[in-house]
Amino acid sequence: MAAHAIQFTLPDLLTNFPWPRKLSEYYHQAKAESSAWTESYHPFDEEGLKGFNLCDFNLLASLAYAPREKELIRLGCDLMNIFYVFDEYTDIADGNEANKIRDIIMDGFQNSHKERPEGELLVGAMARDFWIRASGFVAPGANCLQHFIHDFDTYTAAVVREADDRTKRRYRGFEDYLSIRLDSSGCLPSFALCEFGLDLPEEAYSHPRMAALRKLGTYLIAIGNDIDSYAMEKARGLELHNSVELVMLEQNLDIQGAINWLERYAAGVHAEFLDNVAKMPSWGKDADRRVKLYIDGIAQWVRGNDDWTFESGRYFGSKGLEIQKTRLMSLLPSSKGFVKKPPAVSERSGNSSISTYKPSSYRYERAFKHTPLIIFCVLASLTSLLLYPTTYLFKF
């Protein structure tokens, strides 16, 4: 049986999750604006652009931030598109290349007052423009700005570790993997945007139960995403950073057995999430109202991400709604992402270390650099063949 003929069942991890599906009334307008903004940076070729539009990350933002105002929906769309461009470029990079991409995007956030260097990889300019607008949405010095930068920095660092693991084919146990996934999923900076405009008391934001909600919400999203994306990631050779594959290896299970194991694990996370919501302390009537909006924002992210998984073409193409009903999925033939080549690392020192692809002349230069050694090895082999012919005659 061909590998892609293997079929398995996807569980519904949110059957009893009390936050229903919502879609922002600003979805279509925000999508048009954010898509035009993203495409203006030319992140993909024509084929890649079709795949990007199929994923519809604007839908994800409009589901996840559904109750919020128009300006935040647009920011959410832009943030999701930044995530996607960054992920697509780092998915095909090694740890060193990914770290240089990380330096560029973080510099775009942290130094948005500066123009980006000419020829720099586009993520720096995207981050800068996004941050100028996001910072203008709240009061100067608002705590949410610091929270976002911290969480995005942590996210990019985790993506670099993921790229290094992938390059070295490094295996991690499930718990170790989950601790990295807490950061590499991008959930924490996504939750941070929920805080914009709410002016949360810092004691509420940093309370252990609130921190637990962010962690547990991330786990629910990450586990659900790993299960739903497993077929695609397996096809693209990214399965060692997917909990389904790791549980299969660690627990000696087949695909369905690992998915069932993760379903039981997620049920415990789900119960703990609801328990923390119920036991959240009070900070006064006005603060509690804003805290509830923030908690609802995290929960809506959990629900919205699950809805988007099936309503977009990201993982299931045109079959998402059908698979949502039947819950049946099969492995897929090998495929690639939407970036065909990794951005090449510039030889320049200092910041802005990634610009354009290496030209063919660079590859020839590297090949000719080792020509003397190659000639020496060939001559040595011919000499040995003439002096000791029987050694090679009977060597298989």
Coordinates of C-alpha atoms in Angstrom, one line a residue:
M1 CA 0.0 0.0 0.0
A2 CA 1.3 3.5 -0.9
A3 CA 2.2 5.6 2.1
H4 CA -0.3 8.3 1.1
A5 CA -3.1 5.7 1.1
I6 CA -2.9 5.3 4.9
Q7 CA -6.1 6.8 6.4
F8 CA -6.7 8.0 9.9
T9 CA -9.4 9.8 11.9
L10 CA -9.0 13.4 13.2
P11 CA -10.6 14.0 16.6
D12 CA -12.6 17.1 17.5
L13 CA -10.7 18.4 20.5
L14 CA -13.2 21.3 21.0
T15 CA -16.5 19.4 21.2
N16 CA -17.2 20.9 24.6
F17 CA -15.4 24.2 24.3
P18 CA -17.9 26.9 25.3
W19 CA -16.7 29.6 22.9
P20 CA -18.6 29.3 19.5
R21 CA -17.4 30.2 16.0
K22 CA -17.5 33.9 15.2
L23 CA -16.4 35.8 12.1
S24 CA -15.6 39.5 12.0
E25 CA -17.9 41.7 10.0
Y26 CA -14.7 43.4 8.7
Y27 CA -13.3 40.2 7.2
H28 CA -13.6 41.1 3.5
Q29 CA -12.4 44.6 3.8
A30 CA -9.5 43.7 6.0
K31 CA -8.6 40.8 3.7
A32 CA -8.5 43.0 0.6
E33 CA -6.3 45.6 2.3
S34 CA -3.9 43.1 4.0
S35 CA -3.6 40.9 0.9
A36 CA -2.6 44.0 -1.2
W37 CA -0.2 45.1 1.5
T38 CA 1.5 41.6 1.7
E39 CA 1.7 41.2 -2.1
S40 CA 3.3 44.6 -2.4
Y41 CA 6.4 43.1 -0.9
H42 CA 6.5 40.3 -3.5
P43 CA 7.3 37.5 -1.1
F44 CA 6.5 34.6 -3.5
D45 CA 6.5 33.8 -7.2
E46 CA 3.3 33.3 -9.1
E47 CA 2.8 29.7 -8.0
G48 CA 3.6 30.6 -4.4
L49 CA 1.2 33.5 -4.4
K50 CA -1.6 31.1 -5.4
G51 CA -0.8 28.9 -2.5
F52 CA -0.6 31.9 -0.1
N53 CA -4.0 33.1 -1.1
L54 CA -5.4 29.6 -0.7
C55 CA -4.3 29.6 2.9
D56 CA -6.2 32.8 3.6
F57 CA -4.6 33.9 6.8
N58 CA -6.9 36.9 6.8
L59 CA -9.7 34.5 7.5
L60 CA -7.7 33.2 10.5
A61 CA -7.3 36.7 11.9
S62 CA -11.0 37.5 11.3
L63 CA -12.0 34.4 13.2
A64 CA -9.5 34.7 16.0
Y65 CA -10.0 38.4 16.7
A66 CA -13.7 38.3 15.6
P67 CA -15.2 40.5 18.4
R68 CA -12.7 43.3 18.0
E69 CA -12.7 46.7 16.1
K70 CA -11.8 47.1 12.5
E71 CA -8.3 48.5 13.1
L72 CA -7.3 45.5 15.2
I73 CA -8.7 43.0 12.6
R74 CA -6.5 44.6 10.0
L75 CA -3.5 44.5 12.3
G76 CA -4.3 40.8 13.0
C77 CA -4.4 40.0 9.2
D78 CA -1.1 41.7 8.7
L79 CA 0.5 39.8 11.6
M80 CA -0.8 36.5 10.3
N81 CA 0.7 37.2 6.9
I82 CA 4.0 38.2 8.5
F83 CA 4.1 34.9 10.4
Y84 CA 3.5 33.0 7.2
V85 CA 6.2 34.7 5.2
F86 CA 8.7 34.3 8.1
D87 CA 7.7 30.6 8.5
E88 CA 7.9 29.8 4.8
Y89 CA 11.4 31.3 4.6
T90 CA 12.7 29.6 7.8
D91 CA 11.1 26.3 6.9
I92 CA 13.8 25.8 4.2
A93 CA 16.7 27.4 6.2
D94 CA 19.2 25.8 8.5
G95 CA 19.8 27.2 12.0
N96 CA 22.4 29.8 10.9
E97 CA 20.3 31.1 8.0
A98 CA 17.1 31.2 10.2
N99 CA 18.9 33.1 12.9
K100 CA 19.9 35.8 10.3
I101 CA 16.3 36.1 9.1
R102 CA 15.3 36.4 12.8
D103 CA 17.8 39.3 13.3
I104 CA 16.3 41.2 10.3
I105 CA 12.7 40.8 11.4
M106 CA 13.4 41.7 15.1
D107 CA 15.4 44.8 14.0
G108 CA 12.4 45.8 11.9
F109 CA 10.2 45.7 15.1
Q110 CA 12.7 47.2 17.5
N111 CA 14.0 50.0 15.2
S112 CA 10.9 51.0 13.3
H113 CA 12.1 54.6 13.3
K114 CA 14.9 53.6 10.9
E115 CA 14.5 53.0 7.1
R116 CA 15.4 49.4 6.1
P117 CA 18.7 48.9 4.2
E118 CA 18.4 48.6 0.4
G119 CA 18.3 44.9 -0.8
E120 CA 17.4 43.5 2.6
L121 CA 15.1 40.5 2.9
L122 CA 11.5 41.8 2.9
V123 CA 10.6 40.7 6.4
G124 CA 12.4 43.6 7.9
A125 CA 10.3 46.2 6.0
M126 CA 7.1 44.2 6.7
A127 CA 7.8 44.2 10.4
R128 CA 8.7 47.9 10.5
D129 CA 5.5 49.0 8.7
F130 CA 3.3 46.8 10.9
W131 CA 4.9 48.0 14.1
I132 CA 4.5 51.7 13.2
R133 CA 0.8 51.2 12.8
A134 CA 0.4 48.8 15.8
S135 CA 2.2 51.2 18.1
G136 CA -0.1 54.0 17.0
F137 CA -3.1 52.0 18.0
V138 CA -2.3 52.3 21.7
A139 CA -0.9 54.9 24.1
P140 CA 2.9 55.4 24.0
G141 CA 4.6 53.1 26.5
A142 CA 1.6 50.8 26.9
N143 CA 2.6 47.5 28.5
C144 CA 1.1 45.6 25.6
L145 CA 3.9 46.9 23.3
Q146 CA 6.6 45.4 25.6
H147 CA 4.7 42.2 25.9
F148 CA 4.4 41.8 22.2
I149 CA 8.1 42.5 21.4
H150 CA 9.1 40.0 24.2
D151 CA 6.8 37.3 22.9
F152 CA 7.7 37.8 19.2
D153 CA 11.4 37.7 20.1
T154 CA 10.9 34.5 22.0
Y155 CA 8.9 33.1 19.0
T156 CA 11.6 33.8 16.5
A157 CA 14.3 32.3 18.8
A158 CA 12.2 29.1 19.0
V159 CA 11.8 29.0 15.2
V160 CA 15.6 29.1 14.9
R161 CA 15.9 26.2 17.3
E162 CA 13.3 24.3 15.2
A163 CA 15.3 25.0 12.0
D164 CA 18.5 23.7 13.7
D165 CA 16.7 20.6 14.9
R166 CA 15.3 20.0 11.4
T167 CA 18.7 20.4 9.7
K168 CA 20.4 18.0 12.2
R169 CA 17.4 15.6 12.2
R170 CA 17.4 16.0 16.0
Y171 CA 14.7 14.1 17.8
R172 CA 13.1 15.5 20.9
G173 CA 10.8 13.9 23.4
F174 CA 7.1 15.0 23.5
E175 CA 7.4 17.1 26.7
D176 CA 10.6 18.8 25.5
Y177 CA 9.0 19.4 22.1
L178 CA 5.9 20.9 23.7
S179 CA 8.0 23.4 25.7
I180 CA 9.5 24.6 22.4
R181 CA 6.1 24.6 20.7
L182 CA 4.9 27.0 23.4
D183 CA 7.1 29.6 21.8
S184 CA 7.5 28.4 18.1
S185 CA 3.8 28.2 17.5
G186 CA 3.5 32.0 17.4
C187 CA 0.5 31.9 19.7
L188 CA 1.9 34.1 22.4
P189 CA 2.5 37.1 20.2
S190 CA -0.9 36.5 18.6
F191 CA -2.4 36.6 22.1
A192 CA -0.4 39.7 22.8
L193 CA -2.3 41.5 20.1
C194 CA -5.5 40.7 22.0
E195 CA -4.3 42.9 24.8
F196 CA -4.0 46.0 22.5
G197 CA -6.6 48.6 23.4
L198 CA -7.7 46.9 26.6
D199 CA -5.2 48.6 29.0
L200 CA -5.0 45.5 31.3
P201 CA -3.7 46.0 34.8
E202 CA -0.2 44.5 34.9
E203 CA -1.0 42.4 38.0
A204 CA -3.9 40.8 36.0
Y205 CA -1.7 40.1 32.9
S206 CA 1.1 38.6 35.0
H207 CA -1.1 36.6 37.4
P208 CA -0.2 32.9 37.4
R209 CA -3.7 31.9 36.3
M210 CA -3.5 34.3 33.3
A211 CA -0.1 33.0 32.4
A212 CA -1.5 29.4 32.6
L213 CA -4.3 30.4 30.2
R214 CA -1.8 31.6 27.7
K215 CA 0.2 28.4 28.0
L216 CA -2.8 26.0 28.0
G217 CA -4.5 27.9 25.1
T218 CA -1.2 27.5 23.1
Y219 CA -1.1 23.8 23.9
L220 CA -4.7 23.3 22.7
I221 CA -3.9 25.1 19.5
A222 CA -0.5 23.4 19.0
I223 CA -1.8 19.9 19.5
G224 CA -4.8 20.4 17.3
N225 CA -2.7 22.0 14.7
D226 CA -0.2 19.2 14.8
I227 CA -2.9 16.6 14.3
D228 CA -4.6 18.4 11.5
S229 CA -1.3 19.4 9.7
Y230 CA 0.4 16.0 10.1
A231 CA -0.3 14.8 6.6
M232 CA 1.0 18.0 5.0
E233 CA 4.1 18.2 7.2
K234 CA 4.9 14.6 6.6
A235 CA 4.7 15.2 2.9
R236 CA 7.1 18.2 3.2
G237 CA 9.6 16.3 5.4
L238 CA 8.8 18.5 8.5
E239 CA 7.3 15.7 10.7
L240 CA 10.1 15.7 13.3
H241 CA 8.6 19.0 14.6
N242 CA 5.1 17.5 14.9
S243 CA 3.8 15.9 18.1
V244 CA 2.1 13.1 16.2
E245 CA 5.4 11.8 14.8
L246 CA 7.2 12.3 18.2
V247 CA 4.5 10.4 20.1
M248 CA 4.6 7.6 17.5
L249 CA 8.4 7.2 18.1
E250 CA 8.3 7.7 21.9
Q251 CA 5.3 5.5 22.6
N252 CA 5.8 3.0 19.7
L253 CA 2.4 3.7 18.2
D254 CA 1.0 4.0 14.7
I255 CA -0.5 7.2 13.4
Q256 CA -4.0 6.6 14.8
G257 CA -2.6 5.4 18.1
A258 CA -0.5 8.6 18.5
I259 CA -3.5 10.8 17.6
N260 CA -5.7 9.0 20.1
W261 CA -3.0 9.5 22.8
L262 CA -2.8 13.2 22.0
E263 CA -6.6 13.5 22.1
R264 CA -6.5 12.2 25.7
Y265 CA -3.7 14.6 26.6
A266 CA -5.6 17.5 25.1
A267 CA -8.7 16.6 27.1
G268 CA -6.7 17.2 30.3
V269 CA -5.4 20.6 28.9
H270 CA -9.0 21.6 28.0
A271 CA -10.2 20.8 31.6
E272 CA -7.4 22.8 33.1
F273 CA -8.0 25.8 30.8
L274 CA -11.7 26.0 31.9
D275 CA -10.7 25.5 35.6
N276 CA -8.3 28.5 35.4
V277 CA -11.0 30.7 33.7
A278 CA -13.5 29.8 36.5
K279 CA -11.0 30.6 39.3
M280 CA -9.6 33.8 37.9
P281 CA -9.5 36.4 40.7
S282 CA -11.2 39.8 40.6
W283 CA -9.4 43.2 40.1
G284 CA -12.5 45.4 40.4
K285 CA -15.5 45.8 38.1
D286 CA -13.9 47.9 35.4
A287 CA -10.7 45.9 35.3
D288 CA -12.7 42.6 35.3
R289 CA -14.6 43.7 32.2
R290 CA -11.3 44.3 30.4
V291 CA -9.8 41.0 31.7
K292 CA -12.9 39.1 30.4
L293 CA -12.3 40.6 27.0
Y294 CA -8.7 39.4 27.1
I295 CA -9.7 35.9 28.3
D296 CA -12.3 35.7 25.6
G297 CA -9.6 36.8 23.1
I298 CA -7.4 33.9 24.0
A299 CA -10.4 31.5 23.9
Q300 CA -11.6 32.8 20.6
W301 CA -8.1 32.2 19.2
V302 CA -8.4 28.5 20.2
R303 CA -11.8 28.3 18.5
G304 CA -10.9 30.4 15.5
N305 CA -7.8 28.5 14.7
D306 CA -9.7 25.2 14.6
D307 CA -12.4 26.7 12.4
W308 CA -9.8 28.2 10.0
T309 CA -8.0 24.8 9.7
F310 CA -11.0 23.4 7.8
E311 CA -12.4 26.6 6.2
S312 CA -9.2 27.6 4.5
G313 CA -7.1 25.6 2.0
R314 CA -4.0 25.5 4.2
Y315 CA -3.9 21.8 5.1
F316 CA -6.8 20.2 3.2
G317 CA -7.0 22.2 0.0
S318 CA -10.6 22.3 -1.2
K319 CA -11.7 19.3 1.0
G320 CA -11.6 21.1 4.3
L321 CA -15.3 21.3 5.0
E322 CA -15.8 17.7 3.9
I323 CA -13.0 16.5 6.2
Q324 CA -14.4 18.5 9.0
K325 CA -17.6 16.4 8.7
T326 CA -16.1 13.0 8.1
R327 CA -13.0 13.5 10.2
L328 CA -11.2 11.2 7.7
M329 CA -7.7 12.1 6.4
S330 CA -5.0 10.3 4.4
L331 CA -1.2 10.8 4.1
L332 CA -0.2 12.9 1.1
P333 CA 2.4 12.5 -1.7
S334 CA 5.7 14.4 -1.2
S335 CA 5.5 18.1 -1.8
K336 CA 7.3 21.4 -1.1
G337 CA 6.3 24.7 0.3
F338 CA 5.9 28.0 -1.5
V339 CA 9.5 29.2 -1.3
K340 CA 11.5 27.3 -3.8
K341 CA 15.0 28.4 -2.6
P342 CA 16.3 29.5 0.8
P343 CA 17.3 33.2 1.0
A344 CA 21.1 33.2 0.8
V345 CA 23.2 34.5 3.6
S346 CA 25.1 37.6 2.8
E347 CA 28.9 37.6 3.3
R348 CA 28.7 41.1 4.9
S349 CA 29.2 41.5 8.6
G350 CA 26.8 43.4 10.8
N351 CA 23.1 43.6 10.6
S352 CA 20.9 43.0 7.5
S353 CA 22.8 39.8 6.8
I354 CA 20.4 38.3 4.3
S355 CA 19.6 39.9 1.0
T356 CA 19.3 38.0 -2.3
Y357 CA 20.0 34.5 -3.6
K358 CA 23.6 33.6 -4.5
P359 CA 24.2 33.9 -8.2
S360 CA 25.3 30.9 -10.2
S361 CA 28.8 32.4 -10.4
Y362 CA 29.1 32.0 -6.7
R363 CA 28.4 28.3 -6.9
Y364 CA 31.0 27.9 -9.6
E365 CA 33.5 29.8 -7.6
R366 CA 33.0 27.5 -4.6
A367 CA 33.4 24.4 -6.9
F368 CA 36.6 25.7 -8.5
K369 CA 38.0 26.6 -5.1
H370 CA 38.5 22.8 -4.4
T371 CA 39.8 21.9 -7.9
P372 CA 43.4 21.3 -6.9
L373 CA 42.3 18.9 -4.2
I374 CA 40.1 17.0 -6.7
I375 CA 42.9 16.7 -9.3
F376 CA 45.3 15.4 -6.6
C377 CA 42.7 12.7 -5.5
V378 CA 42.1 11.6 -9.1
L379 CA 45.9 11.3 -9.9
A380 CA 46.4 9.3 -6.7
S381 CA 43.7 6.9 -7.6
L382 CA 45.1 6.3 -11.1
T383 CA 48.5 5.7 -9.7
S384 CA 47.2 3.1 -7.2
L385 CA 45.3 1.4 -10.0
L386 CA 48.4 1.0 -12.1
L387 CA 50.6 -0.2 -9.2
Y388 CA 48.0 -2.6 -7.6
P389 CA 45.5 -3.6 -10.3
T390 CA 44.4 -6.8 -8.6
T391 CA 43.3 -4.9 -5.5
Y392 CA 40.6 -3.1 -7.6
L393 CA 39.8 -6.1 -9.8
F394 CA 38.3 -8.1 -6.9
K395 CA 36.9 -5.2 -4.8
F396 CA 33.1 -5.1 -4.9

